Amino acid sequence: MTEPRAQWKSKMGFILAASGSAIGLGNIVMFSSNAYKYGGGAFYLPYFIALFLVGIPVMIAEFGLGAFTKKSFPMAMRQAGGRVGEFAGWFAILNAGLITMFYVTILGWVVGMLIRAIAMEDVSQGFAPGNTVWSDLIRGWLPVSAVAIVWGLNILLVSKGTKTIEMAVKVFVPLMWVAMLVLVVVGFFLPGGFDGMQNLFAPEPEVLFNPDVWRGATSQMFFTLSLGFGVMTAYASYLPDHSDHSHNAITTSLLNCGFEWIAGVAVFAMLFAYSQLPASGTLGMMFTVVPSGIAALPFAVKIFGVAFFALLLIAGLTSSISLVEALVASLQDKFQMPRGRTLAICAVVGFLGSTLFALPILIQVPAEGGPPGEAPIGLMLLDFMDHWAFGYGLILVGLVECLVIGWGIGAQNLRKFINQRSRFQLGAWFDVLLKFILPILLTLLLTFSIMDQDILKETVYGTGITTADGAGLWNSLVEWSPKLILGLWVIGCGLGAWLLSGATGADLDDRAVEEEVAEIQEEGGLL
Ligand code: PHE
């Protein structure tokens, strides 16, 4: 038999690890960029509704699933929903693997910027509005070595599973709270910063009728809470038997969203202090808008420049290690391979993928209403993959997991299991939510996205790029790249999940869940 399953040393260790996973690049920059895109104060109503309606319940379900089965995501989903469940579980893990690849690439850019900020003599010049530090960086090969460094750090921090992860989060998570609080204080000192902050809270109710805002808020919720990746289930599978899952889920979600709001306040302050009004995507926010804000500080520019990128790096690392752990644990639970070898395989494949997204080779991209611009191919591929893996993958996984947990194990049985260990008792609303409301809601959102963004446009997202010279094999390859990425996503995740779920692996007593459910029901019927 294999060794007993690893366990977190303390409840604190688990909460730090789970909130460290949740708090990441999504909190510091993606939230502000979304809030900005959808109209500042307009975003927070959909956001809060998504938090209470989708975020917290799904996190309770993911924690509950991991604790109930003591397995990482695919095998846990297998126990809950048979082969179909396992297929969905692997789909989630492979989708998460693709997201890990570009998440690490972005962290590689963060390392590059950190090095520049440390080396730069006058950061206030280098980071000033209109600077090209980042666009120069991604046009060179330095990020590829930076990606290797980030993978190296991940290997180190995940090498002994919960043991090394717990050590890392005990240092990193408190540190990132301190760094974020410092940045907010800085925001207050910026001329106009305070007005910027208020913008985050100025309501714009008409936006609520735009379904796109609701989709944005729901995707943001899945990503920021690390849901739909199988991560929270893997982490919860290392909990001791009598942990309070509802309480853990509520604490983790509120810590995450609290951090996100504080970060939003800081970023909005910088945004408005410098009237950087052109809407900026996540990457623009991270690599140009916020650095410009820092550059204009009246004091200690260098320290804050370095602190901002160091914050992004540690927040991102506590997230990426959870992704890597979820991957490694899934393969280990299925194939019972030794940890070192499994980690090595994941890291090599991951490094190759991250390198692809860091490629600096330049191509021509169409620009609306102007001459085409140039961008590195890695950045474009990242954008295409983000569209599918993030835009659709997470909500798709969320939908299927609600169905598998809701109807497979039975939401009422999981609720009973959770309630037996919990101070806060979940009511029957939890069952209705998992079985009916969330599946319907998520199906509507998915249908809306597909119709609105892809099918009606009758073109694959991202088509229309060419190379500078415009002919030959290389050019056709580039033109085909949006379709290749779509294919990689569908075939990589779909076919991969089909093969992995069909492969013979660890003996799984498929009756285990039925027996456990029966036991739960015997103990005094349903609540
Ligand atoms: N929650 C992380 C963020 O906000 C992203 C992430 C998702 C990390 C899933 C790990 C697992 O950046």
Tab-separated table of C-alpha atoms in Angstrom, residues 283-483:
chain	number	residue	atom	x	y	z
A	283	LEU	CA	-1.321	43.033	-18.829
A	284	GLY	CA	-1.338	46.725	-19.664
A	285	MET	CA	-2.477	47.453	-16.149
A	286	MET	CA	0.297	45.362	-14.668
A	287	PHE	CA	3.184	46.393	-16.851
A	288	THR	CA	2.503	49.972	-17.915
A	289	VAL	CA	-0.318	51.735	-16.052
A	290	VAL	CA	0.676	50.916	-12.490
A	291	PRO	CA	4.418	51.414	-13.122
A	292	SER	CA	3.633	54.857	-14.585
A	293	GLY	CA	1.728	55.663	-11.420
A	294	ILE	CA	4.650	54.588	-9.296
A	295	ALA	CA	7.088	56.583	-11.440
A	296	ALA	CA	5.263	59.801	-10.606
A	297	LEU	CA	5.408	59.316	-6.863
A	298	PRO	CA	6.967	62.214	-5.034
A	299	PHE	CA	9.335	59.927	-3.156
A	300	ALA	CA	10.974	56.495	-2.957
A	301	VAL	CA	10.087	55.560	-6.522
A	302	LYS	CA	12.663	52.831	-6.714
A	303	ILE	CA	11.563	51.129	-3.528
A	304	PHE	CA	7.938	51.095	-4.658
A	305	GLY	CA	8.799	49.968	-8.165
A	306	VAL	CA	10.723	47.036	-6.793
A	307	ALA	CA	8.058	46.369	-4.136
A	308	PHE	CA	5.240	46.253	-6.690
A	309	PHE	CA	6.916	43.630	-8.872
A	310	ALA	CA	8.123	41.681	-5.855
A	311	LEU	CA	4.518	41.657	-4.614
A	312	LEU	CA	3.277	40.362	-7.972
A	313	LEU	CA	5.945	37.688	-7.931
A	314	ILE	CA	5.199	36.297	-4.480
A	315	ALA	CA	1.433	36.555	-4.922
A	316	GLY	CA	1.789	34.755	-8.250
A	317	LEU	CA	4.070	32.081	-6.835
A	318	THR	CA	1.693	31.117	-4.018
A	319	SER	CA	-0.895	30.683	-6.770
A	320	SER	CA	1.225	28.799	-9.278
A	321	ILE	CA	2.406	26.290	-6.673
A	322	SER	CA	-1.205	25.380	-5.981
A	323	LEU	CA	-1.741	24.722	-9.668
A	324	VAL	CA	1.368	22.584	-9.885
A	325	GLU	CA	0.399	20.697	-6.728
A	326	ALA	CA	-3.085	20.006	-8.126
A	327	LEU	CA	-1.521	18.585	-11.288
A	328	VAL	CA	1.065	16.473	-9.536
A	329	ALA	CA	-1.425	15.167	-6.970
A	330	SER	CA	-3.891	14.196	-9.712
A	331	LEU	CA	-1.295	12.145	-11.595
A	332	GLN	CA	-0.025	10.609	-8.386
A	333	ASP	CA	-3.476	9.605	-7.181
A	334	LYS	CA	-4.252	8.000	-10.505
A	335	PHE	CA	-0.980	6.328	-11.442
A	336	GLN	CA	0.723	6.152	-8.060
A	337	MET	CA	3.947	7.454	-9.494
A	338	PRO	CA	6.716	8.747	-7.242
A	339	ARG	CA	6.382	12.431	-6.478
A	340	GLY	CA	9.799	13.488	-7.799
A	341	ARG	CA	9.285	11.950	-11.209
A	342	THR	CA	5.736	13.276	-11.552
A	343	LEU	CA	6.877	16.772	-10.663
A	344	ALA	CA	9.760	16.582	-13.126
A	345	ILE	CA	7.442	15.578	-15.980
A	346	CYS	CA	4.981	18.370	-15.174
A	347	ALA	CA	7.776	20.924	-14.935
A	348	VAL	CA	9.402	19.978	-18.255
A	349	VAL	CA	6.109	20.034	-20.168
A	350	GLY	CA	5.105	23.198	-18.350
A	351	PHE	CA	8.398	24.906	-19.126
A	352	LEU	CA	8.052	24.138	-22.840
A	353	GLY	CA	4.534	25.566	-22.858
A	354	SER	CA	5.543	28.674	-20.933
A	355	THR	CA	8.419	29.184	-23.375
A	356	LEU	CA	5.988	29.072	-26.290
A	357	PHE	CA	4.038	31.940	-24.724
A	358	ALA	CA	7.257	33.862	-24.114
A	359	LEU	CA	8.498	33.709	-27.734
A	360	PRO	CA	9.616	37.151	-28.863
A	361	ILE	CA	9.320	36.622	-32.647
A	362	LEU	CA	7.438	39.592	-34.109
A	363	ILE	CA	4.284	39.356	-36.237
A	364	GLN	CA	1.815	41.836	-37.688
A	365	VAL	CA	-1.478	42.193	-35.884
A	366	PRO	CA	-4.511	43.964	-37.284
A	367	ALA	CA	-5.449	47.155	-35.498
A	368	GLU	CA	-8.894	48.712	-35.580
A	369	GLY	CA	-8.981	51.754	-37.810
A	370	GLY	CA	-5.238	52.131	-38.159
A	371	PRO	CA	-2.180	50.537	-39.657
A	372	PRO	CA	-1.403	47.091	-38.291
A	373	GLY	CA	0.904	46.970	-35.323
A	374	GLU	CA	3.576	44.514	-34.330
A	375	ALA	CA	3.458	42.117	-31.419
A	376	PRO	CA	5.495	39.116	-30.306
A	377	ILE	CA	3.866	35.858	-31.309
A	378	GLY	CA	4.070	34.490	-27.759
A	379	LEU	CA	1.877	37.312	-26.487
A	380	MET	CA	-0.693	36.684	-29.222
A	381	LEU	CA	-0.819	32.967	-28.536
A	382	LEU	CA	-1.261	33.734	-24.870
A	383	ASP	CA	-4.205	35.932	-25.695
A	384	PHE	CA	-5.857	33.212	-27.825
A	385	MET	CA	-5.343	30.559	-25.190
A	386	ASP	CA	-6.663	32.870	-22.502
A	387	HIS	CA	-9.816	33.349	-24.566
A	388	TRP	CA	-10.624	29.618	-24.538
A	389	ALA	CA	-9.053	28.201	-21.379
A	390	PHE	CA	-10.021	31.092	-19.157
A	391	GLY	CA	-13.053	32.491	-20.974
A	392	TYR	CA	-14.833	29.174	-21.435
A	393	GLY	CA	-12.889	26.444	-19.627
A	394	LEU	CA	-13.524	27.571	-16.069
A	395	ILE	CA	-17.261	28.125	-16.388
A	396	LEU	CA	-17.597	24.841	-18.265
A	397	VAL	CA	-15.830	22.975	-15.482
A	398	GLY	CA	-17.890	24.823	-12.876
A	399	LEU	CA	-21.073	23.746	-14.614
A	400	VAL	CA	-20.113	20.088	-14.825
A	401	GLU	CA	-18.799	19.930	-11.288
A	402	CYS	CA	-22.063	21.322	-9.909
A	403	LEU	CA	-23.938	18.604	-11.802
A	404	VAL	CA	-21.567	15.801	-10.787
A	405	ILE	CA	-21.501	16.800	-7.132
A	406	GLY	CA	-25.137	17.826	-7.012
A	407	TRP	CA	-26.520	14.676	-8.621
A	408	GLY	CA	-23.632	12.184	-8.279
A	409	ILE	CA	-22.822	12.293	-4.602
A	410	GLY	CA	-26.036	14.179	-4.052
A	411	ALA	CA	-25.846	17.759	-2.815
A	412	GLN	CA	-27.932	16.759	0.206
A	413	ASN	CA	-25.406	14.062	1.189
A	414	LEU	CA	-22.401	16.309	0.788
A	415	ARG	CA	-24.233	18.983	2.771
A	416	LYS	CA	-24.877	16.528	5.558
A	417	PHE	CA	-21.203	15.513	5.576
A	418	ILE	CA	-20.156	19.160	5.753
A	419	ASN	CA	-22.752	20.115	8.370
A	420	GLN	CA	-21.652	17.324	10.693
A	421	ARG	CA	-18.311	19.078	10.987
A	422	SER	CA	-19.393	22.656	10.818
A	423	ARG	CA	-20.503	25.461	13.112
A	424	PHE	CA	-22.427	27.097	10.325
A	425	GLN	CA	-25.199	24.837	9.026
A	426	LEU	CA	-25.959	24.874	5.316
A	427	GLY	CA	-29.672	24.859	4.560
A	428	ALA	CA	-31.575	23.105	1.790
A	429	TRP	CA	-30.828	26.121	-0.411
A	430	PHE	CA	-27.400	24.594	-0.969
A	431	ASP	CA	-28.935	21.572	-2.705
A	432	VAL	CA	-31.196	23.701	-4.870
A	433	LEU	CA	-28.267	25.899	-5.802
A	434	LEU	CA	-25.935	23.069	-6.816
A	435	LYS	CA	-28.536	20.933	-8.530
A	436	PHE	CA	-30.567	23.525	-10.390
A	437	ILE	CA	-29.766	27.194	-10.081
A	438	LEU	CA	-26.013	27.146	-10.782
A	439	PRO	CA	-26.210	24.685	-13.688
A	440	ILE	CA	-28.922	26.805	-15.317
A	441	LEU	CA	-27.100	30.047	-14.663
A	442	LEU	CA	-23.748	28.809	-15.901
A	443	THR	CA	-25.345	27.274	-19.009
A	444	LEU	CA	-26.948	30.618	-19.799
A	445	LEU	CA	-23.651	32.437	-19.369
A	446	LEU	CA	-21.820	29.971	-21.568
A	447	THR	CA	-24.450	30.113	-24.272
A	448	PHE	CA	-24.380	33.865	-24.176
A	449	SER	CA	-20.595	33.975	-24.505
A	450	ILE	CA	-20.468	31.522	-27.353
A	451	MET	CA	-23.199	33.314	-29.283
A	452	ASP	CA	-21.999	36.782	-28.579
A	453	GLN	CA	-18.291	36.357	-28.917
A	454	ASP	CA	-17.676	33.507	-31.247
A	455	ILE	CA	-20.474	31.884	-33.216
A	456	LEU	CA	-22.134	35.075	-34.392
A	457	LYS	CA	-18.814	36.515	-35.424
A	458	GLU	CA	-18.298	33.479	-37.682
A	459	THR	CA	-14.585	33.618	-37.300
A	460	VAL	CA	-12.164	31.993	-34.939
A	461	TYR	CA	-11.084	34.405	-32.245
A	462	GLY	CA	-7.835	36.105	-33.264
A	463	THR	CA	-7.752	35.479	-37.010
A	464	GLY	CA	-6.311	38.161	-39.266
A	465	ILE	CA	-2.662	38.251	-38.299
A	466	THR	CA	0.250	37.927	-40.700
A	467	THR	CA	3.998	38.009	-40.584
A	468	ALA	CA	5.821	41.118	-41.654
A	469	ASP	CA	6.850	39.757	-45.077
A	470	GLY	CA	3.476	38.101	-45.623
A	471	ALA	CA	4.271	34.892	-47.520
A	472	GLY	CA	5.558	31.376	-47.217
A	473	LEU	CA	5.144	28.518	-44.825
A	474	TRP	CA	5.912	30.543	-41.742
A	475	ASN	CA	3.228	33.043	-42.650
A	476	SER	CA	0.560	30.384	-43.113
A	477	LEU	CA	1.569	28.914	-39.788
A	478	VAL	CA	1.092	32.274	-38.133
A	479	GLU	CA	-2.245	32.794	-39.871
A	480	TRP	CA	-3.346	29.405	-38.682
A	481	SER	CA	-2.207	29.956	-35.128
A	482	PRO	CA	-5.607	31.014	-33.714
A	483	LYS	CA	-7.109	27.791	-35.079
